[in-house]
Amino acid sequence: MLTWAHERGVTLRLIEPGKPTQNAFIESFNGRFRDECLNEHWFTSMAHAQTLIEAWRREYNEERPKKGLGGLTPAVYARRLVAERSTVTVGL
């Protein structure tokens, strides 16, 4: 992992061992992804894994509303943020 990251210019930022609350959002997401996708499927090939994971990702981002986003899906919320930014005039 370290070699892969270094070769690609990726900076790894780790939380302290035993301190998952330092990044509770990703810890929550990882648990959900593991429970809803990884633990539910037996992947027979890399292509099979990519197909099932992509289907899960799309459903998670495009079909499931999130309370923290005001009942919007992440995809709709992201589109609204982009639209809001394009209507803001900088420097006025």
C-alpha atoms as a printed R data frame, in Angstrom:
   type eleno elety resid chain resno       x       y       z
1  ATOM     1    CA   MET     A     1   0.000   0.000   0.000
2  ATOM     2    CA   LEU     A     2   2.750   2.428   0.934
3  ATOM     3    CA   THR     A     3   4.665   1.743  -2.279
4  ATOM     4    CA   TRP     A     4   1.517   2.071  -4.406
5  ATOM     5    CA   ALA     A     5   0.617   5.385  -2.757
6  ATOM     6    CA   HIS     A     6   4.146   6.777  -3.039
7  ATOM     7    CA   GLU     A     7   4.418   5.842  -6.739
8  ATOM     8    CA   ARG     A     8   1.177   7.694  -7.452
9  ATOM     9    CA   GLY     A     9   1.836  10.737  -5.294
10 ATOM    10    CA   VAL     A    10  -0.919   9.848  -2.825
11 ATOM    11    CA   THR     A    11  -0.494  11.222   0.689
12 ATOM    12    CA   LEU     A    12  -1.824   8.850   3.319
13 ATOM    13    CA   ARG     A    13  -3.381  10.435   6.374
14 ATOM    14    CA   LEU     A    14  -4.177   8.004   9.125
15 ATOM    15    CA   ILE     A    15  -6.212   8.332  12.270
16 ATOM    16    CA   GLU     A    16  -4.696   7.299  15.577
17 ATOM    17    CA   PRO     A    17  -5.183   3.614  16.438
18 ATOM    18    CA   GLY     A    18  -8.274   3.180  18.577
19 ATOM    19    CA   LYS     A    19  -9.651   6.630  17.669
20 ATOM    20    CA   PRO     A    20 -12.299   6.004  14.991
21 ATOM    21    CA   THR     A    21 -14.165   9.124  16.086
22 ATOM    22    CA   GLN     A    22 -11.429  11.207  14.472
23 ATOM    23    CA   ASN     A    23 -13.189  10.438  11.200
24 ATOM    24    CA   ALA     A    24 -16.637   9.206  12.170
25 ATOM    25    CA   PHE     A    25 -18.112   9.866   8.711
26 ATOM    26    CA   ILE     A    26 -15.806   7.447   6.893
27 ATOM    27    CA   GLU     A    27 -16.006   4.898   9.710
28 ATOM    28    CA   SER     A    28 -19.793   4.952   9.387
29 ATOM    29    CA   PHE     A    29 -19.604   4.663   5.601
30 ATOM    30    CA   ASN     A    30 -17.091   1.801   5.764
31 ATOM    31    CA   GLY     A    31 -19.349  -0.130   8.124
32 ATOM    32    CA   ARG     A    32 -22.385   0.413   5.928
33 ATOM    33    CA   PHE     A    33 -20.466  -0.576   2.775
34 ATOM    34    CA   ARG     A    34 -19.145  -3.709   4.451
35 ATOM    35    CA   ASP     A    35 -22.554  -4.718   5.868
36 ATOM    36    CA   GLU     A    36 -24.652  -3.926   2.789
37 ATOM    37    CA   CYS     A    37 -22.311  -4.870  -0.032
38 ATOM    38    CA   LEU     A    38 -19.135  -6.747   0.835
39 ATOM    39    CA   ASN     A    39 -20.709  -9.149   3.352
40 ATOM    40    CA   GLU     A    40 -23.673  -9.828   1.059
41 ATOM    41    CA   HIS     A    41 -21.788 -11.059  -2.007
42 ATOM    42    CA   TRP     A    42 -19.286 -13.718  -2.940
43 ATOM    43    CA   PHE     A    43 -17.224 -12.129  -5.701
44 ATOM    44    CA   THR     A    44 -16.137 -14.603  -8.370
45 ATOM    45    CA   SER     A    45 -13.850 -12.232 -10.264
46 ATOM    46    CA   MET     A    46 -12.600  -8.659 -10.249
47 ATOM    47    CA   ALA     A    47 -15.122  -7.771 -12.975
48 ATOM    48    CA   HIS     A    48 -17.942  -9.289 -10.906
49 ATOM    49    CA   ALA     A    49 -16.832  -7.291  -7.840
50 ATOM    50    CA   GLN     A    50 -16.617  -4.070  -9.863
51 ATOM    51    CA   THR     A    51 -20.114  -4.585 -11.281
52 ATOM    52    CA   LEU     A    52 -21.743  -5.277  -7.911
53 ATOM    53    CA   ILE     A    53 -19.882  -2.510  -6.101
54 ATOM    54    CA   GLU     A    54 -20.772   0.011  -8.821
55 ATOM    55    CA   ALA     A    55 -24.445  -1.000  -8.577
56 ATOM    56    CA   TRP     A    56 -24.323  -0.514  -4.799
57 ATOM    57    CA   ARG     A    57 -22.558   2.866  -5.189
58 ATOM    58    CA   ARG     A    58 -25.180   4.117  -7.621
59 ATOM    59    CA   GLU     A    59 -28.050   2.995  -5.412
60 ATOM    60    CA   TYR     A    60 -26.407   4.576  -2.331
61 ATOM    61    CA   ASN     A    61 -25.757   7.909  -4.069
62 ATOM    62    CA   GLU     A    62 -28.678   8.222  -6.463
63 ATOM    63    CA   GLU     A    63 -31.633   6.443  -4.875
64 ATOM    64    CA   ARG     A    64 -31.333   6.670  -1.097
65 ATOM    65    CA   PRO     A    65 -32.299   9.964   0.556
66 ATOM    66    CA   LYS     A    66 -30.194  10.958   3.552
67 ATOM    67    CA   LYS     A    67 -31.581  12.737   6.616
68 ATOM    68    CA   GLY     A    68 -28.357  14.703   6.984
69 ATOM    69    CA   LEU     A    69 -28.894  16.138   3.493
70 ATOM    70    CA   GLY     A    70 -32.430  17.260   4.185
71 ATOM    71    CA   GLY     A    71 -34.000  14.148   2.681
72 ATOM    72    CA   LEU     A    72 -32.101  14.477  -0.609
73 ATOM    73    CA   THR     A    73 -29.931  11.870  -2.246
74 ATOM    74    CA   PRO     A    74 -26.211  12.701  -2.371
75 ATOM    75    CA   ALA     A    75 -26.426  13.106  -6.161
76 ATOM    76    CA   VAL     A    76 -29.273  15.636  -5.975
77 ATOM    77    CA   TYR     A    77 -27.575  17.461  -3.114
78 ATOM    78    CA   ALA     A    78 -24.323  17.722  -5.113
79 ATOM    79    CA   ARG     A    79 -26.178  19.064  -8.164
80 ATOM    80    CA   ARG     A    80 -27.839  21.722  -6.007
81 ATOM    81    CA   LEU     A    81 -24.491  22.794  -4.566
82 ATOM    82    CA   VAL     A    82 -23.047  23.169  -8.069
83 ATOM    83    CA   ALA     A    83 -26.100  25.156  -9.202
84 ATOM    84    CA   GLU     A    84 -25.864  27.443  -6.152
85 ATOM    85    CA   ARG     A    85 -22.189  28.139  -6.781
86 ATOM    86    CA   SER     A    86 -22.862  29.093 -10.394
87 ATOM    87    CA   THR     A    87 -25.396  31.724  -9.258
88 ATOM    88    CA   VAL     A    88 -23.071  33.378  -6.738
89 ATOM    89    CA   THR     A    89 -21.114  36.361  -8.026
90 ATOM    90    CA   VAL     A    90 -17.719  36.652  -6.368
91 ATOM    91    CA   GLY     A    91 -16.627  40.097  -5.209
92 ATOM    92    CA   LEU     A    92 -20.012  41.790  -4.816
